[in-house]
Amino acid sequence: MSAETRFGRMKDLPSTHLLGTGTAMCAGCGGLEALHEIYDVLGARSVFVNAAGCMTLLSVYPFTPFRGSWLYTSMASAPAGAQGVRDALDLLLARGALPPEEDLQVVTLTGDGAAYGMGLSATSSAIERGLDFLYICYDNEGYGNTGQQTSAATPHGARTATAVGGHVGWKKDLFAIWCAHRPAYAATVIGAEPLDLARKIEKAMKLKGPRLILALAPCPTGWGYEPRDTVEVGRLAVKSGVFPLKEYEDGRVTHTKPPHPRAPVKDYLRLQGRFAHLFEPKRDEATIAEIQAAVDRYWEGAG
Amino acid sequence: MFRIRFHGRGGQGIKTASQILGSAFFRSGFEVQDAPRYGAERRGAPIFAYVRADRSPIHERGVILRPDLVVVADESLVPIPAAGVLQGVTSNTLLLVNSPQTPELWQQRLKLGAPVLCLPVESEGEDRAGLPHIGATCAGAAARLVGVVARESLVQAVEDELAKLGADELEFNLDHALAAFDAFSRHAGRVQEGAAIEAGGYARPEWIDLEPDAALFAAPDVEGAATSEGAKTGLWRTLRPVIDYERCNRCSWICSTLCPDGAIRVEADHTPRVDYDHCKGCMVCVAVCPPHAIAAVSEAGARAEESPA
Ligand SMILES: Cc1ncc(C[n+]2csc(CCOP(=O)(O)OP(=O)(O)O)c2C)c(N)n1
Ligand code: SF4
Ligand code: SF4
Ligand code: SF4
Ligand SMILES: [Mg+2]
């Protein structure tokens, strides 16, 4: 890791937290874990544009965990909302009505349902326009707020409310879709790896233009595991190679924590109720092998 | 009209309990309303649901304020004002509490003159949010206590509501509903059906005329920071993390960083402190602490020790 980071070791991470407690997220929410770690680094000089999803419940008047403004948009249009906020700030700056030191980071915060599906068109055009914004997607691999239906981020084999026998499709590669747009920055993070996360937020904040932070968000409610296991599930997602931690910068993708050796994917799957049907009553070796093969293929390609 | 309120925590099947009882009344020829009420539909958070049943069309609306029967799936909610368990309870209200204590003890504690019954608690785990059958048990008991629901109607109602979960789940819940129904045979019909409430019987809201203020004054929290701290999510907790400061090695605040809610503060001397007003009891800190310095203890037990009644 480069010498430019102020996060050399765990002790460099913030020991007090900026995001307010008392939110309506589930106990053990992996998305909230990532968000509070991100917010600690990002700071209060930010404005959040939030599409419908679990995290809409963060700010229900008169309660908000944020220290700055928050705007709610429909599921498909958070990047468009961010454009409006950015434009308004730029106008104020140009008119001298807002001193430059009071400028704000414009942050889009959405679930995977919005980021991978409904909001993808608005995202694509915002990146195309070079919008200066940070897009945080907390990816719980389904429509969590409405009862964990299948989304474009649901992994192969996972049971959801709309795929009772296990999802037959494969998770869309949103990171690659962003990279194909040549954004200023894109990174994957997870709350269970807070140092890696802090360094990436630090880096993203120094850049301008469209930037993606894609956080895998272990979800006890939707994934079917005990809330206490959120960090264990997250660490195994990384160790098994299912969720590669990486970043895109200047046209290049770098893996920031490649797992050596990789844990078998079954260790990750087995912890979660949504994959229980792959193990009980009869082991579905074929599906487990298919998932393992897809992960192996990814890492062979990653070289 | 019968007015029944179920109280419990997210994850205990309270909404399902009211649906089952509603369907059982319906199958017995009643007009029925059933509705859940929750702030955040989250595991562990206090929630309630209610059922109205009458032989003629029901014109009452909204939350039941004068219940004939209150069923409490989690006894730790009774003393929490925000959970509203005792709201509108009079000496005519029957209380059914899932509790290892005796009904006599509850009557002494509550001093409401209301009759109390206790659900026979089976080998219960430490974590009350994880009682998957308690909703069905509550519905079965309530169906017997009202005295107008036949066993067969209860069976049909459980099938109506839970067949979609598959044969195993259905059988599991049906067993628990029927066991509770049978266990309360001695108390069949104990619930006193409440009289119709006339519109004139409602207390009039007390209006206060105010001049419209500027938003900054009328709604000051619009500009407030981290106002969510006003919501005491500590109420959700059924397990409590307790730090053993002898064992805690003041590591690089792993618990504080990984607590999803940011509910562990680290003091200047590196001592971690749990904010019990907001800790939701997920036990992530217990799982991640390297020297295993954090223990998970029963919240109800910890609270009882703090304030011996
Ligand atoms: C256009 C539209 N369709 C459906 C909904 C209902 N809805 C609200 S939240 C939600 C799920 C969103 O999923 P995701 O973006 O992954 O966020 P999560 O709930 O998982 O946090 C849905 C479908 C909506 N608000 N708008
Ligand atoms: S459903 Fe999942 S993502 Fe949504 S608040 Fe609960 S744990 Fe978090
Ligand atoms: S993780 Fe454990 S050792 Fe580290 S500060 Fe917390 S309680 Fe102490
Ligand atoms: S149990 Fe621990 S990790 Fe969970 S909310 Fe409470 S303090 Fe945080
Ligand atoms: Mg989602």
XYZ file of C-alpha atoms and ligand atoms in Angstrom:
663
model
C 0.000 0.000 0.000
C 1.290 3.409 -0.941
C 2.898 5.763 1.552
C 0.223 8.348 0.779
C -2.300 6.750 3.100
C -2.851 7.870 6.651
C -4.298 4.411 7.381
C -1.184 2.287 7.881
C -2.613 -0.021 10.538
C -5.781 -0.681 12.527
C -4.814 1.862 15.189
C -4.963 4.615 12.553
C -8.686 4.040 12.039
C -11.040 6.553 13.683
C -11.925 5.567 17.238
C -14.961 7.834 17.450
C -17.779 7.570 14.976
C -19.620 10.202 12.989
C -22.701 8.318 11.868
C -25.448 8.524 14.479
C -26.652 5.426 16.320
C -30.343 4.578 16.640
C -30.997 3.773 12.975
C -33.673 1.345 11.833
C -31.260 -1.048 10.094
C -31.404 -4.660 11.338
C -29.103 -5.758 14.145
C -25.934 -7.035 12.477
C -26.532 -5.222 9.146
C -23.373 -5.525 7.015
C -24.442 -2.549 4.892
C -24.614 -0.298 7.946
C -21.233 -1.601 9.107
C -19.679 -0.517 5.789
C -21.533 2.804 5.762
C -20.409 3.855 9.233
C -16.801 2.968 8.402
C -17.076 4.932 5.138
C -18.693 7.934 6.837
C -15.934 8.096 9.442
C -13.432 8.752 6.649
C -15.694 10.745 4.345
C -16.747 13.204 7.026
C -19.734 15.430 7.536
C -19.061 17.686 4.541
C -21.165 15.467 2.324
C -24.705 15.335 1.012
C -26.410 11.969 0.488
C -28.795 11.192 -2.335
C -30.540 7.971 -1.420
C -32.686 5.755 -3.656
C -35.500 3.627 -2.202
C -34.227 0.591 -0.308
C -33.381 -0.478 3.258
C -31.243 2.605 3.793
C -34.131 4.926 3.043
C -35.122 4.127 6.621
C -31.942 5.787 7.854
C -33.510 9.201 7.552
C -37.130 9.306 8.610
C -37.965 12.760 9.858
C -37.130 13.931 12.492
C -34.402 11.309 12.747
C -31.240 11.109 10.692
C -27.836 9.562 11.451
C -26.107 11.984 9.079
C -24.549 15.309 9.999
C -25.339 16.869 6.660
C -28.171 16.888 4.157
C -29.979 13.888 2.763
C -32.244 13.682 -0.255
C -34.580 10.847 -1.158
C -35.178 9.844 -4.776
C -37.108 7.120 -6.548
C -35.276 3.853 -7.144
C -34.107 4.593 -10.666
C -32.988 8.184 -10.314
C -30.429 8.715 -7.547
C -27.627 9.673 -10.008
C -30.008 12.203 -11.596
C -30.713 13.596 -8.121
C -26.953 13.822 -7.541
C -26.611 15.783 -10.782
C -29.154 18.310 -9.546
C -27.406 18.728 -6.215
C -23.983 19.033 -7.877
C -25.316 21.636 -10.320
C -26.881 23.652 -7.502
C -23.613 23.627 -5.553
C -21.650 24.624 -8.664
C -24.009 27.530 -9.344
C -23.654 28.776 -5.778
C -19.881 28.451 -6.006
C -19.784 30.315 -9.319
C -21.899 33.120 -7.911
C -19.729 33.372 -4.859
C -22.720 32.501 -2.679
C -20.886 29.452 -1.299
C -17.260 29.750 -0.211
C -15.123 26.989 -1.797
C -14.253 25.574 1.628
C -17.966 24.935 2.207
C -18.355 22.807 -0.906
C -19.782 19.322 -0.320
C -19.045 15.807 -1.591
C -22.139 14.617 -3.460
C -22.744 10.983 -2.553
C -25.255 8.625 -4.104
C -26.270 5.791 -1.786
C -28.316 2.895 -3.165
C -28.825 -0.820 -2.861
C -27.967 -3.308 -5.576
C -31.537 -3.342 -6.882
C -31.074 0.274 -7.899
C -27.347 0.126 -8.802
C -27.379 -3.044 -10.925
C -30.876 -2.739 -12.346
C -33.402 0.043 -12.171
C -30.869 2.868 -11.814
C -28.222 1.605 -14.240
C -29.331 3.773 -17.139
C -29.234 6.950 -15.023
C -25.826 5.867 -13.688
C -24.398 5.219 -17.130
C -25.399 8.631 -18.401
C -24.126 10.366 -15.256
C -20.691 8.753 -15.733
C -20.829 9.692 -19.399
C -21.387 13.338 -18.411
C -18.435 13.112 -16.061
C -20.576 13.968 -13.034
C -18.421 14.644 -9.982
C -20.011 12.221 -7.494
C -19.266 9.250 -5.289
C -21.636 6.325 -5.807
C -21.852 3.986 -2.796
C -23.710 0.766 -3.505
C -24.362 -1.527 -0.523
C -24.875 -4.848 -2.219
C -26.995 -7.266 -0.184
C -27.643 -9.267 -3.341
C -31.385 -8.787 -3.463
C -34.334 -6.469 -2.860
C -33.797 -6.491 0.893
C -36.285 -3.907 2.010
C -39.204 -5.664 0.358
C -38.343 -9.190 1.548
C -35.234 -10.253 -0.403
C -36.520 -10.875 -3.897
C -34.033 -11.680 -6.675
C -32.073 -8.740 -8.098
C -29.450 -8.552 -10.849
C -26.855 -8.952 -8.054
C -28.215 -12.217 -6.652
C -25.556 -14.935 -6.899
C -26.057 -18.265 -8.610
C -27.805 -20.848 -6.439
C -29.026 -18.445 -3.733
C -32.580 -18.868 -2.523
C -34.631 -15.664 -2.576
C -38.313 -14.910 -2.081
C -38.755 -15.170 -5.858
C -36.290 -18.038 -6.443
C -37.366 -20.607 -3.889
C -35.341 -23.395 -5.503
C -32.227 -21.205 -5.869
C -31.425 -18.474 -8.407
C -30.622 -19.959 -11.821
C -28.940 -16.841 -13.218
C -25.519 -15.370 -12.362
C -24.553 -12.161 -10.585
C -24.048 -9.216 -12.919
C -20.518 -7.709 -12.865
C -21.277 -4.094 -11.950
C -17.628 -3.286 -11.277
C -16.731 -4.250 -14.873
C -19.675 -2.248 -16.216
C -18.391 0.830 -14.391
C -14.819 0.233 -15.569
C -16.014 0.025 -19.160
C -17.159 3.646 -18.726
C -13.609 4.702 -17.742
C -14.630 6.432 -14.499
C -12.249 8.398 -12.271
C -12.188 5.548 -9.749
C -13.972 2.318 -8.838
C -13.377 0.011 -5.884
C -14.933 -2.915 -4.076
C -14.961 -2.865 -0.264
C -16.454 -4.767 2.655
C -17.082 -3.719 6.269
C -15.212 -6.786 7.516
C -11.956 -5.369 6.035
C -11.964 -1.835 7.483
C -8.362 -0.870 6.660
C -8.695 -1.733 2.979
C -12.003 0.154 2.988
C -10.588 3.279 4.664
C -7.682 3.523 2.208
C -10.048 3.319 -0.748
C -12.392 6.012 0.588
C -9.380 8.201 1.303
C -8.195 7.750 -2.289
C -11.655 8.287 -3.813
C -12.058 11.554 -1.919
C -8.934 13.007 -3.480
C -10.299 12.436 -6.994
C -12.985 14.210 -8.965
C -15.495 12.773 -11.388
C -17.605 9.619 -11.235
C -16.375 7.231 -8.537
C -17.839 3.900 -7.425
C -17.588 2.265 -4.013
C -19.186 -1.170 -4.285
C -19.616 -2.664 -0.802
C -20.649 -6.269 -0.356
C -23.225 -6.083 2.456
C -23.748 -9.336 4.356
C -27.406 -9.294 5.367
C -28.463 -11.583 8.235
C -32.127 -11.079 7.407
C -31.971 -11.768 3.683
C -29.119 -14.269 3.652
C -30.337 -16.316 6.584
C -27.571 -16.362 9.172
C -27.214 -15.216 12.781
C -26.481 -11.457 13.065
C -23.287 -12.182 15.045
C -21.757 -13.845 11.965
C -21.773 -10.730 9.759
C -18.001 -10.274 9.947
C -17.288 -13.997 9.580
C -19.477 -14.171 6.455
C -17.744 -11.061 5.082
C -14.240 -12.375 5.751
C -15.100 -15.688 4.088
C -16.494 -13.871 1.043
C -12.997 -12.421 0.619
C -10.982 -15.507 1.649
C -12.926 -17.777 -0.691
C -12.380 -15.390 -3.588
C -16.141 -14.993 -4.091
C -15.786 -11.245 -3.503
C -12.489 -9.868 -4.873
C -11.270 -6.678 -3.206
C -9.943 -4.479 -5.983
C -9.716 -1.009 -7.403
C -9.716 0.616 -10.835
C -7.563 3.629 -11.523
C -6.053 5.059 -14.736
C -7.402 2.193 -16.817
C -5.925 -0.527 -14.587
C -7.496 -2.955 -12.124
C -5.463 -3.939 -9.043
C -6.427 -6.576 -6.479
C -5.825 -5.137 -3.030
C -6.248 -8.321 -0.977
C -5.982 -11.410 -3.188
C -6.644 -14.498 -1.046
C -3.708 -16.933 -0.742
C -4.641 -19.729 -0.518
C -8.310 -19.490 -1.386
C -10.762 -21.128 1.010
C -13.242 -23.470 -0.700
C -16.474 -21.644 -1.606
C -18.479 -24.223 0.305
C -17.105 -22.768 3.565
C -18.724 -19.453 2.622
C -21.960 -20.934 1.297
C -22.525 -23.235 4.231
C -22.856 -20.402 6.754
C -25.902 -19.005 4.996
C -29.514 -20.161 5.020
C -29.994 -18.993 1.437
C -27.616 -21.760 0.311
C -28.839 -24.413 2.791
C -30.635 -26.332 0.036
C -27.213 -27.011 -1.547
C -26.262 -29.057 1.531
C -29.530 -30.486 2.909
C -31.294 -32.842 2.647
C -29.009 -33.961 -0.191
C -25.733 -32.335 -1.152
C -26.011 -30.628 -4.536
C -22.406 -31.296 -5.612
C -23.047 -30.119 -9.166
C -24.157 -26.604 -8.172
C -21.411 -26.222 -5.557
C -18.833 -27.295 -8.174
C -20.282 -24.830 -10.686
C -19.933 -21.963 -8.216
C -16.380 -23.058 -7.318
C -15.459 -23.276 -11.009
C -16.717 -19.753 -11.677
C -14.572 -18.390 -8.824
C -11.509 -20.366 -10.019
C -12.004 -19.058 -13.540
C -12.142 -15.482 -12.284
C -8.834 -15.781 -10.425
C -7.104 -17.578 -13.324
C -8.079 -14.629 -15.519
C -6.950 -12.184 -12.844
C -3.451 -13.679 -13.198
C -66.814 -7.174 19.730
C -63.562 -8.940 20.569
C -60.480 -6.729 20.650
C -57.155 -8.543 20.909
C -53.635 -7.153 20.878
C -50.475 -9.226 20.381
C -47.107 -7.844 21.501
C -43.710 -9.249 20.656
C -40.472 -8.621 18.864
C -39.691 -8.624 15.139
C -38.901 -12.228 14.207
C -41.358 -13.850 16.646
C -44.207 -14.183 14.161
C -46.503 -11.637 15.824
C -47.974 -10.488 12.529
C -48.609 -14.131 11.643
C -50.259 -14.712 15.022
C -52.791 -11.978 14.327
C -53.401 -13.317 10.833
C -54.000 -16.832 12.144
C -56.388 -15.638 14.847
C -58.157 -13.376 12.346
C -58.647 -16.248 9.918
C -59.828 -18.531 12.723
C -62.490 -15.970 13.694
C -63.437 -15.582 10.033
C -63.757 -19.350 9.647
C -66.057 -19.221 12.688
C -68.420 -16.802 10.952
C -67.093 -13.483 12.282
C -66.357 -10.203 10.572
C -62.638 -9.563 11.134
C -59.930 -6.912 11.003
C -56.301 -7.769 11.576
C -53.340 -5.472 11.212
C -49.694 -5.316 12.285
C -48.052 -2.172 13.575
C -44.305 -1.688 13.591
C -41.870 1.161 13.284
C -39.042 -0.702 11.665
C -39.818 -4.289 10.704
C -36.603 -5.508 12.263
C -35.664 -8.575 14.188
C -35.759 -7.815 17.907
C -37.627 -4.501 17.590
C -40.848 -4.253 19.650
C -43.903 -4.688 17.447
C -47.583 -5.361 17.946
C -50.535 -6.531 15.908
C -54.233 -6.514 16.633
C -57.467 -8.287 15.747
C -61.072 -7.119 15.953
C -63.861 -9.671 15.481
C -67.603 -9.138 15.598
C -70.772 -10.755 14.331
C -71.772 -7.604 12.470
C -69.738 -5.261 10.261
C -66.932 -3.445 12.094
C -66.771 0.310 11.834
C -64.008 0.908 14.341
C -60.637 1.731 12.848
C -57.088 2.149 14.005
C -55.085 0.755 16.864
C -56.997 -1.002 19.651
C -56.869 1.208 22.714
C -59.164 -0.854 24.965
C -58.204 -4.481 24.528
C -60.167 -7.443 25.909
C -57.144 -9.702 25.601
C -53.449 -8.779 25.458
C -51.026 -11.527 24.454
C -47.348 -10.914 25.203
C -44.896 -13.179 23.405
C -41.889 -11.718 25.224
C -42.239 -10.842 28.898
C -39.257 -8.474 28.775
C -41.489 -6.014 26.865
C -44.008 -5.571 29.693
C -42.046 -3.002 31.712
C -40.922 -1.016 28.655
C -43.262 1.971 28.259
C -42.369 2.481 24.599
C -43.626 -1.028 23.781
C -47.117 -0.016 24.964
C -48.056 -3.477 26.279
C -50.160 -2.152 29.138
C -51.845 0.613 27.165
C -55.587 0.616 27.878
C -55.440 -2.478 30.093
C -58.206 -2.449 32.736
C -59.436 -4.965 35.285
C -61.603 -6.425 32.504
C -58.638 -7.165 30.264
C -57.146 -10.637 30.298
C -53.349 -10.707 30.021
C -51.579 -13.755 28.633
C -47.811 -13.576 29.127
C -45.165 -15.935 27.820
C -43.224 -16.187 31.050
C -41.635 -18.658 33.424
C -43.067 -16.609 36.340
C -46.418 -17.385 37.932
C -49.590 -15.430 37.110
C -49.801 -14.407 40.780
C -46.380 -12.767 40.624
C -47.363 -10.831 37.509
C -50.561 -9.646 39.163
C -48.590 -8.424 42.152
C -46.063 -6.672 39.948
C -48.583 -4.971 37.704
C -51.216 -4.042 40.311
C -53.812 -3.524 37.588
C -56.414 -5.917 38.896
C -56.378 -7.573 35.488
C -56.462 -11.373 35.393
C -53.183 -12.891 34.177
C -52.382 -16.243 32.609
C -48.937 -17.502 31.682
C -47.961 -19.543 28.664
C -46.151 -22.680 29.724
C -42.652 -21.943 28.466
C -40.803 -24.848 26.982
C -37.051 -25.160 26.965
C -36.395 -21.681 25.769
C -33.075 -20.523 24.341
C -31.219 -17.479 25.624
C -32.167 -15.453 22.609
C -35.849 -14.677 22.620
C -35.842 -13.266 19.097
C -35.192 -16.821 17.977
C -38.460 -18.494 19.019
C -39.861 -19.432 15.630
C -43.056 -21.032 16.901
C -44.116 -18.495 19.492
C -46.462 -16.681 17.089
C -48.410 -19.868 16.381
C -48.464 -20.718 20.086
C -49.910 -17.301 20.925
C -52.557 -17.582 18.209
C -53.608 -21.052 19.417
C -53.886 -19.920 23.019
C -55.827 -16.766 22.084
C -58.238 -18.801 19.939
C -59.084 -20.951 22.969
C -59.345 -18.066 25.417
C -61.970 -16.225 23.354
C -64.084 -19.368 23.517
C -65.872 -18.967 20.190
C -63.353 -20.604 17.859
C -63.600 -24.329 17.165
C -60.433 -26.447 17.013
C -61.216 -27.234 13.382
C -61.387 -23.524 12.479
C -57.959 -23.018 14.041
C -56.522 -25.875 11.975
C -57.974 -24.365 8.806
C -56.691 -20.908 9.743
C -53.120 -22.125 10.281
C -53.317 -23.900 6.920
C -54.702 -20.752 5.253
C -51.860 -18.642 6.525
C -48.874 -20.974 6.542
C -49.338 -23.603 3.802
C -47.139 -21.437 1.579
C -44.161 -22.148 3.850
C -44.145 -25.835 2.953
C -45.297 -29.002 4.724
C -42.619 -29.097 7.453
C -43.106 -25.515 8.612
C -46.869 -25.927 8.488
C -46.811 -29.051 10.629
C -44.387 -27.491 13.111
C -46.576 -24.411 13.593
C -49.801 -26.398 13.631
C -48.446 -28.619 16.407
C -47.608 -25.601 18.516
C -50.910 -23.812 17.845
C -52.935 -26.897 18.751
C -50.846 -27.690 21.821
C -51.558 -24.178 23.143
C -55.241 -24.447 22.177
C -55.533 -27.704 24.147
C -53.472 -26.465 27.086
C -55.946 -23.650 27.742
C -59.128 -25.736 27.593
C -59.775 -24.946 31.258
C -59.799 -21.239 30.449
C -61.964 -21.381 27.311
C -64.131 -18.285 27.139
C -62.187 -16.351 29.799
C -61.999 -13.285 27.557
C -64.828 -10.828 28.226
C -66.144 -9.500 24.964
C -66.035 -5.697 25.064
C -69.099 -3.566 24.400
C -69.482 -1.494 21.258
C -67.854 1.897 21.614
C -70.045 4.837 20.664
C -68.478 7.745 18.858
C -69.325 9.916 21.865
C -67.278 7.628 24.063
C -64.035 8.722 22.531
C -62.053 11.363 24.289
C -61.872 14.497 22.217
C -58.396 15.468 21.079
C -57.110 18.501 22.837
C -56.501 21.101 20.174
C -53.945 23.776 20.699
C -53.998 26.663 18.245
C -50.566 27.768 17.132
C -49.442 30.447 14.773
C -47.519 28.931 11.871
C -43.787 29.289 12.568
C -40.920 29.465 10.132
C -39.675 25.941 9.340
C -36.464 26.534 11.248
C -38.473 26.940 14.470
C -41.388 24.617 13.718
C -39.142 21.800 12.577
C -35.743 22.484 14.112
C -34.498 18.941 13.628
C -34.355 19.504 9.884
C -30.974 21.035 10.568
C -30.037 18.754 13.453
C -27.076 16.378 13.157
C -27.267 12.697 14.073
C -30.757 13.100 15.557
C -31.255 9.343 15.134
C -29.662 9.054 18.548
C -33.084 9.997 19.913
C -34.310 6.526 18.902
C -33.371 4.086 21.649
C -32.652 0.953 19.655
C -31.287 -0.635 22.821
C -34.895 -1.838 23.255
C -34.354 -4.356 20.452
C -31.746 -6.211 22.431
C -32.452 -9.654 23.841
C -28.774 -10.393 24.480
C -26.352 -7.904 26.034
C -22.623 -7.657 25.263
C -20.617 -7.194 28.474
C -16.922 -6.310 28.290
C -14.580 -7.914 30.794
C -12.080 -5.100 31.304
C -9.563 -7.445 32.890
C -9.391 -9.380 29.675
C -9.766 -6.546 27.152
C -6.272 -5.684 25.941
C -7.287 -2.273 24.524
C -6.538 -3.601 21.049
C -6.890 -1.324 18.070
C -10.606 -0.961 18.708
C -11.689 -3.926 16.602
C -15.062 -4.119 18.372
C -15.687 -0.413 17.913
C -14.851 -0.431 14.198
C -16.805 -3.572 13.373
C -19.911 -2.845 15.467
C -22.395 -2.214 12.633
C -24.121 0.475 14.657
C -21.036 2.305 15.885
C -22.371 1.688 19.383
C -18.958 1.190 20.996
C -17.040 4.317 21.877
C -13.324 4.226 22.643
C -12.128 6.568 25.355
C -8.859 8.477 25.266
C -7.114 5.746 27.290
C -8.313 3.174 24.670
C -11.037 1.725 26.885
C -14.079 0.624 24.857
C -17.567 1.474 26.242
C -20.808 0.017 24.942
C -23.657 2.473 24.459
C -26.521 0.373 25.841
C -29.131 2.934 24.822
C -28.432 2.060 21.208
C -26.656 -1.319 21.053
C -29.065 -3.653 19.232
C -27.516 -6.818 20.607
C -26.271 -8.322 17.335
C -23.256 -9.918 19.107
C -20.839 -9.026 16.290
C -18.471 -7.545 18.893
C -18.610 -10.781 20.885
C -17.679 -12.746 17.767
C -14.766 -10.515 16.691
C -12.971 -9.602 19.921
C -9.540 -11.310 19.629
C -9.033 -12.113 23.361
C -12.719 -13.076 23.801
C -13.210 -10.291 26.312
C -16.876 -9.699 25.505
C -19.584 -12.015 26.833
C -23.184 -12.361 25.657
C -25.569 -12.361 28.605
C -29.351 -12.478 28.728
C -30.740 -8.939 28.593
C -33.751 -9.728 30.745
C -31.468 -11.231 33.398
C -29.077 -8.270 33.251
C -31.930 -5.815 33.632
C -33.436 -7.713 36.545
C -30.061 -7.576 38.312
C -29.777 -3.826 37.730
C -33.144 -3.049 39.289
C -34.253 -5.812 41.638
C -38.035 -5.247 41.848
C -39.847 1.841 -9.182
C -39.975 1.165 -7.886
N -40.292 -0.166 -7.852
C -40.416 -0.802 -6.680
C -40.233 -0.134 -5.497
C -40.391 -0.856 -4.174
N -39.133 -1.025 -3.517
C -38.761 -0.254 -2.482
S -37.291 -0.666 -1.830
C -37.127 -1.932 -2.948
C -35.934 -2.835 -2.915
C -34.697 -2.149 -3.316
O -33.644 -3.072 -3.420
P -32.154 -2.573 -3.304
O -31.922 -1.417 -4.186
O -31.259 -3.736 -3.486
O -32.060 -2.050 -1.799
P -32.274 -2.907 -0.463
O -33.744 -2.913 -0.194
O -31.742 -4.277 -0.685
O -31.555 -2.146 0.570
C -38.217 -2.010 -3.806
C -38.391 -3.011 -4.849
C -39.926 1.243 -5.559
N -39.730 1.961 -4.458
N -39.811 1.848 -6.752
S -32.548 -6.444 5.382
Fe -30.330 -6.734 5.258
S -29.518 -4.894 4.258
Fe -31.609 -4.444 4.946
S -31.323 -3.481 6.971
Fe -31.652 -5.682 7.299
S -29.590 -6.580 7.355
Fe -29.402 -4.535 6.460
S -12.100 -5.957 20.536
Fe -11.906 -6.859 22.584
S -9.800 -6.433 23.189
Fe -10.262 -5.060 21.485
S -10.968 -3.156 22.487
Fe -12.770 -4.421 22.031
S -13.140 -5.567 23.926
Fe -11.048 -4.790 24.040
S -23.881 -6.275 20.292
Fe -21.868 -5.308 20.049
S -21.617 -5.111 17.843
Fe -23.806 -5.458 18.185
S -24.736 -3.435 18.372
Fe -24.191 -4.061 20.438
S -22.163 -3.201 20.775
Fe -22.518 -3.189 18.569
Mg -30.360 -4.920 -2.077
